[in-house]
GROMACS .gro file of C-alpha atoms in nm:
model
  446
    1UNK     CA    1   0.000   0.000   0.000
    2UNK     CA    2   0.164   0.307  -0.143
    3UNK     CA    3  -0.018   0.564   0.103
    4UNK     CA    4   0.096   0.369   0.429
    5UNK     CA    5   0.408   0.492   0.460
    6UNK     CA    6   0.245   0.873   0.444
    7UNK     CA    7   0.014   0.758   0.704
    8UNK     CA    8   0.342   0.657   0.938
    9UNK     CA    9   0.511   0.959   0.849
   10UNK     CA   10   0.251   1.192   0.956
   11UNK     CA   11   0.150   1.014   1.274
   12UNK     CA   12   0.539   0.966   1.360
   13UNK     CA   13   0.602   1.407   1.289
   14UNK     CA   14   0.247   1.539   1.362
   15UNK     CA   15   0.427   1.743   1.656
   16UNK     CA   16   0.698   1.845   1.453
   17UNK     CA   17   0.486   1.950   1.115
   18UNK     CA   18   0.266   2.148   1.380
   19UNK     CA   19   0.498   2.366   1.492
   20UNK     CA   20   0.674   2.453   1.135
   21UNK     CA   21   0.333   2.573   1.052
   22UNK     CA   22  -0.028   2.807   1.193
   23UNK     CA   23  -0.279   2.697   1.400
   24UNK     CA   24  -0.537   2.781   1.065
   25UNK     CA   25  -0.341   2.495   0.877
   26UNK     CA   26  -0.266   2.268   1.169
   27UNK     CA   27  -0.650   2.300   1.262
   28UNK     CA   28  -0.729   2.141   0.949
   29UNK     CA   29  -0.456   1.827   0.946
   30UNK     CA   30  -0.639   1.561   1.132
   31UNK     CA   31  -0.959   1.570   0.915
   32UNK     CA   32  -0.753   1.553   0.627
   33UNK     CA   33  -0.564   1.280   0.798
   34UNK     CA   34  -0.894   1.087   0.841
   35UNK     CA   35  -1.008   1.154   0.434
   36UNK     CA   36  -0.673   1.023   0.349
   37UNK     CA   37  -0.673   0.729   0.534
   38UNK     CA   38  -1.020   0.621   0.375
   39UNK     CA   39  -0.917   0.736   0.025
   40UNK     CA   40  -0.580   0.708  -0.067
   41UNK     CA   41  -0.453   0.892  -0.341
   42UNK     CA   42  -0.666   0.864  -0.652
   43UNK     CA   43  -0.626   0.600  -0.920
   44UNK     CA   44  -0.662   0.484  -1.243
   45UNK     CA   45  -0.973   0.270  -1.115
   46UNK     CA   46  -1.102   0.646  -0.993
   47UNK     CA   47  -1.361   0.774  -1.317
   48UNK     CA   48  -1.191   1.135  -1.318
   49UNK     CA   49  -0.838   0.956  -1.327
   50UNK     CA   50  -0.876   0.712  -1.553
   51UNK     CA   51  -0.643   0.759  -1.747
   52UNK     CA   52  -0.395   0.867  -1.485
   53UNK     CA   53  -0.265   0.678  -1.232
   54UNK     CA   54  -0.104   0.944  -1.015
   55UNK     CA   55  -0.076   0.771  -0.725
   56UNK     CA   56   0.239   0.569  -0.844
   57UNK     CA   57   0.440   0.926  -0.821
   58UNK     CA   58   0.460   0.874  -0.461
   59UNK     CA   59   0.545   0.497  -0.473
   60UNK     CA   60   0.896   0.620  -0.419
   61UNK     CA   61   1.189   0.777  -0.171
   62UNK     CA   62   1.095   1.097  -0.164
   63UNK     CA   63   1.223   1.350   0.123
   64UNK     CA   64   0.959   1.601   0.331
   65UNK     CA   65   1.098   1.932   0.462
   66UNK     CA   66   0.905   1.891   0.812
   67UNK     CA   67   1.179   2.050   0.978
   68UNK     CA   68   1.167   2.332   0.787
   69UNK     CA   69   1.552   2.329   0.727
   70UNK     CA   70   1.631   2.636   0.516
   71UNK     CA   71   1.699   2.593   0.124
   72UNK     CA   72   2.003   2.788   0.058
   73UNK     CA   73   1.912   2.987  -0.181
   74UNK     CA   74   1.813   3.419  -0.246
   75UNK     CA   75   1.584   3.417  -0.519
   76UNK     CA   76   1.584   3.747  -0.555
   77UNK     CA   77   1.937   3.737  -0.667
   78UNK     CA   78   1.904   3.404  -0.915
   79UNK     CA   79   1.585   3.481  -1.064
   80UNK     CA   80   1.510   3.837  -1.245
   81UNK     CA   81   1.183   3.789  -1.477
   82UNK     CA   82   1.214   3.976  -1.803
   83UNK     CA   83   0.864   4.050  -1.918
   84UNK     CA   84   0.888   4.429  -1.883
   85UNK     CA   85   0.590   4.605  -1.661
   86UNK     CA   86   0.489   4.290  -1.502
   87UNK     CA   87   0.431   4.347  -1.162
   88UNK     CA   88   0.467   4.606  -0.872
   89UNK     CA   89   0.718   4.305  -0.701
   90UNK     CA   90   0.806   3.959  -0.728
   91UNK     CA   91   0.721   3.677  -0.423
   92UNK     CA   92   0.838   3.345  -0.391
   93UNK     CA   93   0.762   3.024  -0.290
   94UNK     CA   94   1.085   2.781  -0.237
   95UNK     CA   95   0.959   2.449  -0.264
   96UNK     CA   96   0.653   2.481  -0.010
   97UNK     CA   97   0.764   2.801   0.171
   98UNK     CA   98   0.726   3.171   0.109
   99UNK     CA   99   1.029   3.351   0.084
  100UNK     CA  100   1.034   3.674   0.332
  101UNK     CA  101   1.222   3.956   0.214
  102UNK     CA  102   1.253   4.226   0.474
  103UNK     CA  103   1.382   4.475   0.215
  104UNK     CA  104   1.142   4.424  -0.018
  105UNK     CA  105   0.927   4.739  -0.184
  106UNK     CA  106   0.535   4.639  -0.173
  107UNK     CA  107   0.366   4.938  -0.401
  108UNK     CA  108   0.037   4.798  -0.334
  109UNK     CA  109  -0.268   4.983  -0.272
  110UNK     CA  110  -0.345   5.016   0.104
  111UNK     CA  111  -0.485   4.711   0.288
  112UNK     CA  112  -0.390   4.470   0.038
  113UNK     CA  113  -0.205   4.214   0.165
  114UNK     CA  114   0.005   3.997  -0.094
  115UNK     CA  115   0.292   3.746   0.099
  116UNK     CA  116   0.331   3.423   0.313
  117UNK     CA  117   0.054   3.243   0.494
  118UNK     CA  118   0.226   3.314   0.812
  119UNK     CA  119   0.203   3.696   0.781
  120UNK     CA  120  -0.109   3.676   0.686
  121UNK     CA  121  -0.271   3.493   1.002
  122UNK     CA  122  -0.091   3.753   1.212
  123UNK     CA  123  -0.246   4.016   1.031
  124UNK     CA  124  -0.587   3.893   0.949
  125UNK     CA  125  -0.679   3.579   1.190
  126UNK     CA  126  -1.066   3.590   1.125
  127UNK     CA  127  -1.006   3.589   0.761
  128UNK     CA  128  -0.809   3.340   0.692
  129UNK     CA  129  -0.966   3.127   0.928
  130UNK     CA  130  -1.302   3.197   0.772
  131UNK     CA  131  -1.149   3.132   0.427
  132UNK     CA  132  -0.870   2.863   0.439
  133UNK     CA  133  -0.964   2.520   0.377
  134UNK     CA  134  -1.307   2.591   0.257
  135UNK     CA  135  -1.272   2.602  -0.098
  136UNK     CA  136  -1.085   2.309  -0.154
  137UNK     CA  137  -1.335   2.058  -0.005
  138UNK     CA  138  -1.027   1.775   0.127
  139UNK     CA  139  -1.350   1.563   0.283
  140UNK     CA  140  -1.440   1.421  -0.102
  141UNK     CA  141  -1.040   1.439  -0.249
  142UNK     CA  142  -0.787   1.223  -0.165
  143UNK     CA  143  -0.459   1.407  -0.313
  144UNK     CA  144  -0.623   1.728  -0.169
  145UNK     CA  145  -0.649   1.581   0.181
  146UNK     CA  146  -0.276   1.465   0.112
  147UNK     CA  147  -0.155   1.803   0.067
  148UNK     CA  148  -0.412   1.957   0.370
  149UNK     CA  149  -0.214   1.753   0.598
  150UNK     CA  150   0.145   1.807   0.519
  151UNK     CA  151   0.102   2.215   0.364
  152UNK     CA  152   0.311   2.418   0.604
  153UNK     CA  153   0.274   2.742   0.433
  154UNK     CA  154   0.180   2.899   0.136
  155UNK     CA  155   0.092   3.285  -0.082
  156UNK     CA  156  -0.200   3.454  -0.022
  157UNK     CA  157  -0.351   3.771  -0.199
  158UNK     CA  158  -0.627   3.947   0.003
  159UNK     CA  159  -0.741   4.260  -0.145
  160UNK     CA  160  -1.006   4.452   0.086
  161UNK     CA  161  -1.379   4.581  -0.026
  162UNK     CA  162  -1.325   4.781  -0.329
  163UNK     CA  163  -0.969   4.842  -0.421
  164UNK     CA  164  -0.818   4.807  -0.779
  165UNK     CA  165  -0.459   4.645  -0.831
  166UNK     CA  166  -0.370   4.820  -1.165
  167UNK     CA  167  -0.006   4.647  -1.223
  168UNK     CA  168  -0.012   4.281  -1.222
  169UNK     CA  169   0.154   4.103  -0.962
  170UNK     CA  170   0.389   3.784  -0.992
  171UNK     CA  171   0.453   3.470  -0.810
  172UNK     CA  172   0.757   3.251  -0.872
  173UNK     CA  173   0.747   2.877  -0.761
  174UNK     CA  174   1.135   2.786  -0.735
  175UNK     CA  175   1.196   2.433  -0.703
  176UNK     CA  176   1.555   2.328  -0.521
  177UNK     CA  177   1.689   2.043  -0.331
  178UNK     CA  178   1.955   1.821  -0.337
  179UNK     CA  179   1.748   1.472  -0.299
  180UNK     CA  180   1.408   1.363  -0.452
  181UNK     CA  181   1.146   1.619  -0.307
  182UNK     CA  182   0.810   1.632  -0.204
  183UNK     CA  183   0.662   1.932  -0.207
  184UNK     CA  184   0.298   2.056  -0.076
  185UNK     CA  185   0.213   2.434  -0.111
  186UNK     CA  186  -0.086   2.601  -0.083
  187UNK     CA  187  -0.203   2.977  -0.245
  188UNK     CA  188  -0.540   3.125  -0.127
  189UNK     CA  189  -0.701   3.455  -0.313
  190UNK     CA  190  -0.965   3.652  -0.120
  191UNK     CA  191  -1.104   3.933  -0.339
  192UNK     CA  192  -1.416   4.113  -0.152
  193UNK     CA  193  -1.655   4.293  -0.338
  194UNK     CA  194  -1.587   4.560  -0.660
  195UNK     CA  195  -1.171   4.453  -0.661
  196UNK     CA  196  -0.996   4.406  -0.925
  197UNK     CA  197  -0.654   4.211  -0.970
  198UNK     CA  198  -0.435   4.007  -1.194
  199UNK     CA  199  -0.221   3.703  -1.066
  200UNK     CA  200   0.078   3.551  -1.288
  201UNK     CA  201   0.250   3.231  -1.098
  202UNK     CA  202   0.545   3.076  -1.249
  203UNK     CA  203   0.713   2.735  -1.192
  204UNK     CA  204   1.044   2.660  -1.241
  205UNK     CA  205   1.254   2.384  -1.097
  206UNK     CA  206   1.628   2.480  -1.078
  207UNK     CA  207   1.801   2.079  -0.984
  208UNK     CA  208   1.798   1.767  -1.156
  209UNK     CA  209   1.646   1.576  -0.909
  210UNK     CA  210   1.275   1.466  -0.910
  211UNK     CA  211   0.989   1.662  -0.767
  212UNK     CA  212   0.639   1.562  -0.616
  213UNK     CA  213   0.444   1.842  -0.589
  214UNK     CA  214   0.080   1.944  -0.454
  215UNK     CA  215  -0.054   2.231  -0.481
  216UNK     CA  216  -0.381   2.337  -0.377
  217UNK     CA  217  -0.578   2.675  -0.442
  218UNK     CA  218  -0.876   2.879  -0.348
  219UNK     CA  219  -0.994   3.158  -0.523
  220UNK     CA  220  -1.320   3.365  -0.342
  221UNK     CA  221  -1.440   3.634  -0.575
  222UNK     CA  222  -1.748   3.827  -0.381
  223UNK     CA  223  -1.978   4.051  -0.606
  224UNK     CA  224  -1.819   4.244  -0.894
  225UNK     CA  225  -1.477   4.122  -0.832
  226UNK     CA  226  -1.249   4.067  -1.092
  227UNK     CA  227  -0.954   3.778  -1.086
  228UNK     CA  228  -0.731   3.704  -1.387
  229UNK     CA  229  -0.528   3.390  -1.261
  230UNK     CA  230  -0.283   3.275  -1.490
  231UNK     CA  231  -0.012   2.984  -1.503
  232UNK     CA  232   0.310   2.975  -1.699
  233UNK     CA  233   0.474   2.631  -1.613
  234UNK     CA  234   0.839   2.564  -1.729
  235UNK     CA  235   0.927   2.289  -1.510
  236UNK     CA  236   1.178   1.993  -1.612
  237UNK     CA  237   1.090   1.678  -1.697
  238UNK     CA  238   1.145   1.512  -1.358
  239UNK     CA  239   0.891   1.720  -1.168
  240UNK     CA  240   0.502   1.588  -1.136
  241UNK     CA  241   0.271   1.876  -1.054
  242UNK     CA  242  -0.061   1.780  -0.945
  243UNK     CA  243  -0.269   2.066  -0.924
  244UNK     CA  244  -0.608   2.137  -0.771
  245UNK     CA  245  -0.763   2.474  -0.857
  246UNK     CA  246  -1.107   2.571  -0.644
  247UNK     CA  247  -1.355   2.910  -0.730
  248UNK     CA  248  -1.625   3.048  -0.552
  249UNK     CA  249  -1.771   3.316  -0.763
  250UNK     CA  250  -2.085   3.540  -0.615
  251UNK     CA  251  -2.312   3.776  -0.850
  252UNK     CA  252  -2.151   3.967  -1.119
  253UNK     CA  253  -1.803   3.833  -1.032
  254UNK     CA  254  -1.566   3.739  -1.319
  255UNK     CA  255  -1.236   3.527  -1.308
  256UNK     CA  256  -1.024   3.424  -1.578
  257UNK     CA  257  -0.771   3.107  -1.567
  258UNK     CA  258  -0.503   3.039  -1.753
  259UNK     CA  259  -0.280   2.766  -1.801
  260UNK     CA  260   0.017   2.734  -1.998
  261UNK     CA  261   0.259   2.411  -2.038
  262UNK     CA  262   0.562   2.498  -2.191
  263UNK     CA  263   0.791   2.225  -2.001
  264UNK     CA  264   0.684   1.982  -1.801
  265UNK     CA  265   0.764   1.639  -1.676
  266UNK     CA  266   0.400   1.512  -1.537
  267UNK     CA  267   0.152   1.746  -1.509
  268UNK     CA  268  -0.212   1.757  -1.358
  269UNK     CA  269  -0.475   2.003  -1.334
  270UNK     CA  270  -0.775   1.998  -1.125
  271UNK     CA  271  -1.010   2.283  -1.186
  272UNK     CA  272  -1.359   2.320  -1.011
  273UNK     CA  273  -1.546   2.678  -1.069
  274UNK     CA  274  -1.838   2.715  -0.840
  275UNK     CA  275  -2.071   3.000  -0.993
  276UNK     CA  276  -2.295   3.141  -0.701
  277UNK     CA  277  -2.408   3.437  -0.812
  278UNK     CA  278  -2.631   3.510  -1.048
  279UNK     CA  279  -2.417   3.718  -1.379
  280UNK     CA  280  -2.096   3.542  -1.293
  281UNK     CA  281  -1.901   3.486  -1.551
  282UNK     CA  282  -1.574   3.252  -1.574
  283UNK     CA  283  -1.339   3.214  -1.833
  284UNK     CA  284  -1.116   2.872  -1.854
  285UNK     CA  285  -0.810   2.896  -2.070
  286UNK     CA  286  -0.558   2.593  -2.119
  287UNK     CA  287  -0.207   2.498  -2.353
  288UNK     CA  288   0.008   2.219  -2.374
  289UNK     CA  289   0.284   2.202  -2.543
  290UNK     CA  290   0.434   1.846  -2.517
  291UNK     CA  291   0.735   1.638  -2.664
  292UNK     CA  292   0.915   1.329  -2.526
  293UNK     CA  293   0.747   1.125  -2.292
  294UNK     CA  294   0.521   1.444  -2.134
  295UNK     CA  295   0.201   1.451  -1.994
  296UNK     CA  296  -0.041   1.690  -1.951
  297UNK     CA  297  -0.372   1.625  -1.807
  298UNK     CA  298  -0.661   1.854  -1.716
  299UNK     CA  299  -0.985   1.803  -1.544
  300UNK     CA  300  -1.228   2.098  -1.547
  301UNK     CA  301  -1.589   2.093  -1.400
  302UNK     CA  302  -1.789   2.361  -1.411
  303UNK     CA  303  -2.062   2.399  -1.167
  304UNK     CA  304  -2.325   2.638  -1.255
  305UNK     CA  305  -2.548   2.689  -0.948
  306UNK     CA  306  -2.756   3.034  -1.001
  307UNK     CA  307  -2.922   3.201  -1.299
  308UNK     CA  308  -2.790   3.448  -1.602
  309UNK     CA  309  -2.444   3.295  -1.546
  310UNK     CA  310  -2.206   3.250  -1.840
  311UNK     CA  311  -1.884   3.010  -1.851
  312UNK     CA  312  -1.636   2.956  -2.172
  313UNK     CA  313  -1.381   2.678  -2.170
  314UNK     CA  314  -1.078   2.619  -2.427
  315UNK     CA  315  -0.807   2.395  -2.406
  316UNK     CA  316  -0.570   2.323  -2.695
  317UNK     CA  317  -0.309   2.061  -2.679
  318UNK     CA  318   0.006   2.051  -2.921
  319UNK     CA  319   0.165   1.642  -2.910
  320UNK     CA  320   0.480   1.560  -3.020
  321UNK     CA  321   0.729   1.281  -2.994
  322UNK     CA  322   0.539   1.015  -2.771
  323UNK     CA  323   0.413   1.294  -2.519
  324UNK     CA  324  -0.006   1.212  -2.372
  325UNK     CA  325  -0.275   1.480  -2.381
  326UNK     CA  326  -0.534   1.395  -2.160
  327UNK     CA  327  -0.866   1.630  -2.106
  328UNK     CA  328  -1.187   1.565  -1.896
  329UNK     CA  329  -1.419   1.832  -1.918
  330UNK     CA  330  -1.782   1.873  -1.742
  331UNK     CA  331  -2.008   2.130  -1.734
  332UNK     CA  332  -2.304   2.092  -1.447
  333UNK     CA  333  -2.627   2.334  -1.511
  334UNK     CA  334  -2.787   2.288  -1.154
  335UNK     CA  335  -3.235   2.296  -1.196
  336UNK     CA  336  -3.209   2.686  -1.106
  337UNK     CA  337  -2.971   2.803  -1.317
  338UNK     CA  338  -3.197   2.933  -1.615
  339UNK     CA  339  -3.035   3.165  -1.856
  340UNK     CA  340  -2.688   3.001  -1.839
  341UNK     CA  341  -2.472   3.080  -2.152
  342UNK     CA  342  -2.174   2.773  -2.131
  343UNK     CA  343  -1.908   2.641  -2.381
  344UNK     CA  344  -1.668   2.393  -2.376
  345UNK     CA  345  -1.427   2.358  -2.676
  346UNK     CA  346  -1.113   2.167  -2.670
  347UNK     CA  347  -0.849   2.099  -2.981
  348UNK     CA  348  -0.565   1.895  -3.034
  349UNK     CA  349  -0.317   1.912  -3.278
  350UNK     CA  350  -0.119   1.554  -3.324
  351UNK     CA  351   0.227   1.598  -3.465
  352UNK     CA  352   0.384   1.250  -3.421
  353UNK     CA  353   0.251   0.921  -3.475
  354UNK     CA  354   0.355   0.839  -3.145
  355UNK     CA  355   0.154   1.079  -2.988
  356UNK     CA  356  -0.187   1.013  -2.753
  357UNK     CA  357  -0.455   1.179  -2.698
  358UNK     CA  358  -0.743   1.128  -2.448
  359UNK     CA  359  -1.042   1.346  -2.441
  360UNK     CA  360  -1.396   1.340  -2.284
  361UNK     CA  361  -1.597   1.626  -2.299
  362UNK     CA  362  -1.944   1.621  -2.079
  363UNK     CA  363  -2.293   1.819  -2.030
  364UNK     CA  364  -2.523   1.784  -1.730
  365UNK     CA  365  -2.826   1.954  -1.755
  366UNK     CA  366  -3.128   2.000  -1.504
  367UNK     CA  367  -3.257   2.359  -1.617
  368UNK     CA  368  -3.464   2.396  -1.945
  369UNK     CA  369  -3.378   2.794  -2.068
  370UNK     CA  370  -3.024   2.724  -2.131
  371UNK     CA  371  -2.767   2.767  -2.435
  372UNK     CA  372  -2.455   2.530  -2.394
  373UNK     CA  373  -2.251   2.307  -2.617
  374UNK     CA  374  -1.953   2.148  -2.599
  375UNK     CA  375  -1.693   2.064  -2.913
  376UNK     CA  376  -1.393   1.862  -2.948
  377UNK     CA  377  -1.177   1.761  -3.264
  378UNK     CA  378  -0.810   1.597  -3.244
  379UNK     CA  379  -0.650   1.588  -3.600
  380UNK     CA  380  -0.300   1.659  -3.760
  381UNK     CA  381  -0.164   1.941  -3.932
  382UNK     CA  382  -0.439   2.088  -4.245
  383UNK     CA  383  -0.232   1.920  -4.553
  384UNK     CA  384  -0.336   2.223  -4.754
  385UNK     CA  385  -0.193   2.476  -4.532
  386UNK     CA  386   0.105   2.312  -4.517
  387UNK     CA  387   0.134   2.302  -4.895
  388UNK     CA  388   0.079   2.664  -4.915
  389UNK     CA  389   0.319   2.782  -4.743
  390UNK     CA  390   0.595   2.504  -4.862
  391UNK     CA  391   0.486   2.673  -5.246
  392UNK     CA  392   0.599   3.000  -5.135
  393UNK     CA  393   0.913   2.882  -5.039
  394UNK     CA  394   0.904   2.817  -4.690
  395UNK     CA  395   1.073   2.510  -4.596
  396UNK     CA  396   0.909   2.230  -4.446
  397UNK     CA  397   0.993   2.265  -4.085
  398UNK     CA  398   0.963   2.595  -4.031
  399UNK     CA  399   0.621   2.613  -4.230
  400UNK     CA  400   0.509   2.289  -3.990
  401UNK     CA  401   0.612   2.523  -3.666
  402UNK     CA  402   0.413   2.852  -3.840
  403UNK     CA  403   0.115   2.665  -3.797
  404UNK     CA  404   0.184   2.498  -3.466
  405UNK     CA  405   0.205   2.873  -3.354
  406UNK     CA  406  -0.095   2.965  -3.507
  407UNK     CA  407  -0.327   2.667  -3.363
  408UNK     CA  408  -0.236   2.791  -3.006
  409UNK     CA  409  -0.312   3.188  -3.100
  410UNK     CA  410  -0.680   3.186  -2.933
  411UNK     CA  411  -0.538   3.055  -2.578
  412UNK     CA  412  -0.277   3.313  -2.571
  413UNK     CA  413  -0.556   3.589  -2.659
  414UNK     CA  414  -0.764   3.519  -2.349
  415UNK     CA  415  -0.443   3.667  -2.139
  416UNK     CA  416  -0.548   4.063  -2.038
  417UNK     CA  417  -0.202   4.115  -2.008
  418UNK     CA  418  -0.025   4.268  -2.280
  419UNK     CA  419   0.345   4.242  -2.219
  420UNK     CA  420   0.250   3.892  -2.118
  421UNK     CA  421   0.080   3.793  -2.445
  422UNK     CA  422   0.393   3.905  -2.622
  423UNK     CA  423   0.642   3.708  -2.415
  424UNK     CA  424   0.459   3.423  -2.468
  425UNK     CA  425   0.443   3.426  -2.815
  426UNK     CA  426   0.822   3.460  -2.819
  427UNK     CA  427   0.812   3.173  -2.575
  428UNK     CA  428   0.612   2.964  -2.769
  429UNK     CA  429   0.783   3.026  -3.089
  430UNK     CA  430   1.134   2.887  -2.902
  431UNK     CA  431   0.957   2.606  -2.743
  432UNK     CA  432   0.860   2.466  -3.113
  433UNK     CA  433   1.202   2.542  -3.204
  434UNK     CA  434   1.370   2.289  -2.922
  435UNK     CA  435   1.546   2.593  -2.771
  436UNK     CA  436   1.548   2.602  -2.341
  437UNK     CA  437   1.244   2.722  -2.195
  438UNK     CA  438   1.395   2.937  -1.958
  439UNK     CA  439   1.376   3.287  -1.838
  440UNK     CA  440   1.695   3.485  -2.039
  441UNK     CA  441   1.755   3.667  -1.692
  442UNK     CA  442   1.738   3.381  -1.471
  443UNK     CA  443   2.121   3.329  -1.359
  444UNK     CA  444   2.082   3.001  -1.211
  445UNK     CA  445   1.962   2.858  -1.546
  446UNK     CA  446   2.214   2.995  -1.788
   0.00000   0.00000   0.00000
């Protein structure tokens, strides 16, 4: 039994993961502990996992920071991100802790409070106890028990009643250790009503060693808030990132989600959007761009509870070599949610024989005034594009990578960040090129 020696591990260091951590998280650990015992990590035999068996990442020696011994390593001086006018500041998390910088500039509007779950419950008890641990329901999940009982910090973004972030801010999630690693990290985004912000996180592993990490998020949007989330992961290939991704929207809230796969090694992503209010709106965006032996799988459900709500959902997939796409989408329309507006499209775009690709796309439908559909195609390059292009001289390659870059266009569009949108497309074009995914600033990957 792969999840035993978890089980022994957290009843042998309960005391000692306690007290590297807050009473919010430790409050949570031994309900998680009793969801985990019952459940296990998920399965292939599990319908959502089915083709993923994720639980055999952790049939392995992997080492657990309980002691919180420090990583020795200043991010601020290894990693400088060159998309110019990101953010106000950068923050870090190394592996699963947030990196404090005393000297560090905030520039945020007054009473926001962007940093390390630590600070935060200092600063704002009630509301993180109020908030923490309720999105991400660990009672029904397995892998997000897992992670509930062995987080010992994480980054949290609270901005108060009415206030409007106009810079974007950044998170980077730096991977180091000298051993195989497992890492659990949590992020948690409270945005009260008529707010406004936008949320780039970044993952990067900087050793060759291999990488197990959880990551759980919440995202609360109250009335009129507005949350752009978006992902950029350039990991190597011997990290597995299993992600879990919880919203609860109320009326005339929007959030937009973003995920982006440059470079990965295993990669899942759980999303679950929760629309409460009525005139929420959500936007889903997701690219993978695989080659080798990758894998990227996402699992979105889409819960539409209240009325006038509308939800969009694209995910686009790019397989080469003898990478695996893998996409599960599921859009509930609960029996009082008249008036909902919800699509569902996903694309793939097969360039190797060798490649696989899994898709399932799904409709549930109780309420009768509703306009929804769902589409799905997985093909190769269009033959008669290709020969265009070769007839005006371009050679065969470089005409195949034009259009590889042009099938993942409408992903990269749903970003509402312009210098963003523009590194990407550089980063895109180098990633069908071979070339190292990597920050050109970043001095530890040079």
């Amino acid at each position: 039994m792969i999840e035993q020696q978890y089980i022994d591990l957290f009843q042998a260091y309960r005391k000692e993961i306690d007290k590297s951590s807050i009473d919010v998280m430790n409050e949570h650990r031994d309900a998680a502990f009793e969801t985990f015992k019952e459940m296990g990590f998920p399965t292939s035999k599990d319908e959502e996992y089915i083709h993923s068996n994720i639980s055999l990442a952790f049939d392995a020696d992997l080492g657990l920071n309980i002691r919180d011994i420090p990583i020795p390593v200043n991010p601020y001086d290894t990693f400088k991100c060159d998309v110019p006018n990101l953010a106000t500041n950068l923050h870090f998390l190394v592996n699963d802790r947030y990196y404090e910088n005393k000297n560090q500039v905030e520039g945020l509007p007054e009473g926001v409070y962007a940093g390390g779950m630590r600070g935060f419950a200092k600063q704002y008890p009630a509301i993180v106890k109020k908030y923490y641990g309720q999105g991400g329901d660990y009672s029904k999940n397995g892998l997000v028990a897992y992670n509930t009982m062995f987080a010992p910090d994480g980054f949290v973004l609270y901005i108060p009643k009415g206030v409007k972030i106009d810079k974007p801010l950044q998170l980077i999630n730096i991977l180091r250790g000298g051993v195989d690693l497992n890492v659990n990290r949590r992020i948690l985004i409270i945005a009260e009503a008529n707010t406004k912000a936008k949320l780039l996180i970044c993952d990067h592993a900087l050793d060759d060693v291999h990488f197990v990490v959880t990551q759980v998020t919440e995202i609360f949007v109250d009335e009129s808030a507005e949350i752009d989330f978006y992902e950029l992961e350039e990991n190597s290939t011997k990290v597995t990132r299993l992600s879990s991704l919880y919203t609860a929207q109320q009326s005339k809230s929007n959030v937009i989600t973003s995920n982006i796969a440059l470079h990965n090694g295993y990669t899942r992503n759980n999303y679950r959007f929760r629309l409460l209010g009525e005139e929420a709106h959500a936007t889903i965006g997701g690219l993978a761009i695989t080659d080798k032996n990758q894998r990227v799988d996402n699992y979105a459900f889409l819960d539409h509870v209240s009325p006038n709500c509308t939800s969009n959902e694209l995910f686009k997939y790019v397989l080469q070599d003898s990478s695996t796409g893998v996409f599960c989408g599921k859009i509930l329309v609960e029996k009082d949610a008249q008036k909902t507006l919800a699509y569902q499209t996903n694309r793939n775009l097969i360039a190797s024989p060798d490649a696989k690709m899994y898709a399932k796309p799904q409709l549930e439908i109780y309420a009768d005034d509703v306009k929804c559909s769902h589409g799905l195609t997985t093909g190769h390059l269009d033959h008669e594009a290709l020969f265009y292009l070769r007839a005006r001289g371009i050679p065969k390659e470089e005409a195949e990578m034009m259009l590889m870059v042009a099938f993942t266009k409408d992903v990269v569009e749903l970003i509402n960040i312009e210098s963003l949108k523009e590194r990407l497309e550089y980063l895109i074009d180098k990633r069908f090129r071979g070339e190292l995914m990597r920050c050109g600033n970043c001095e530890v990957c040079k």
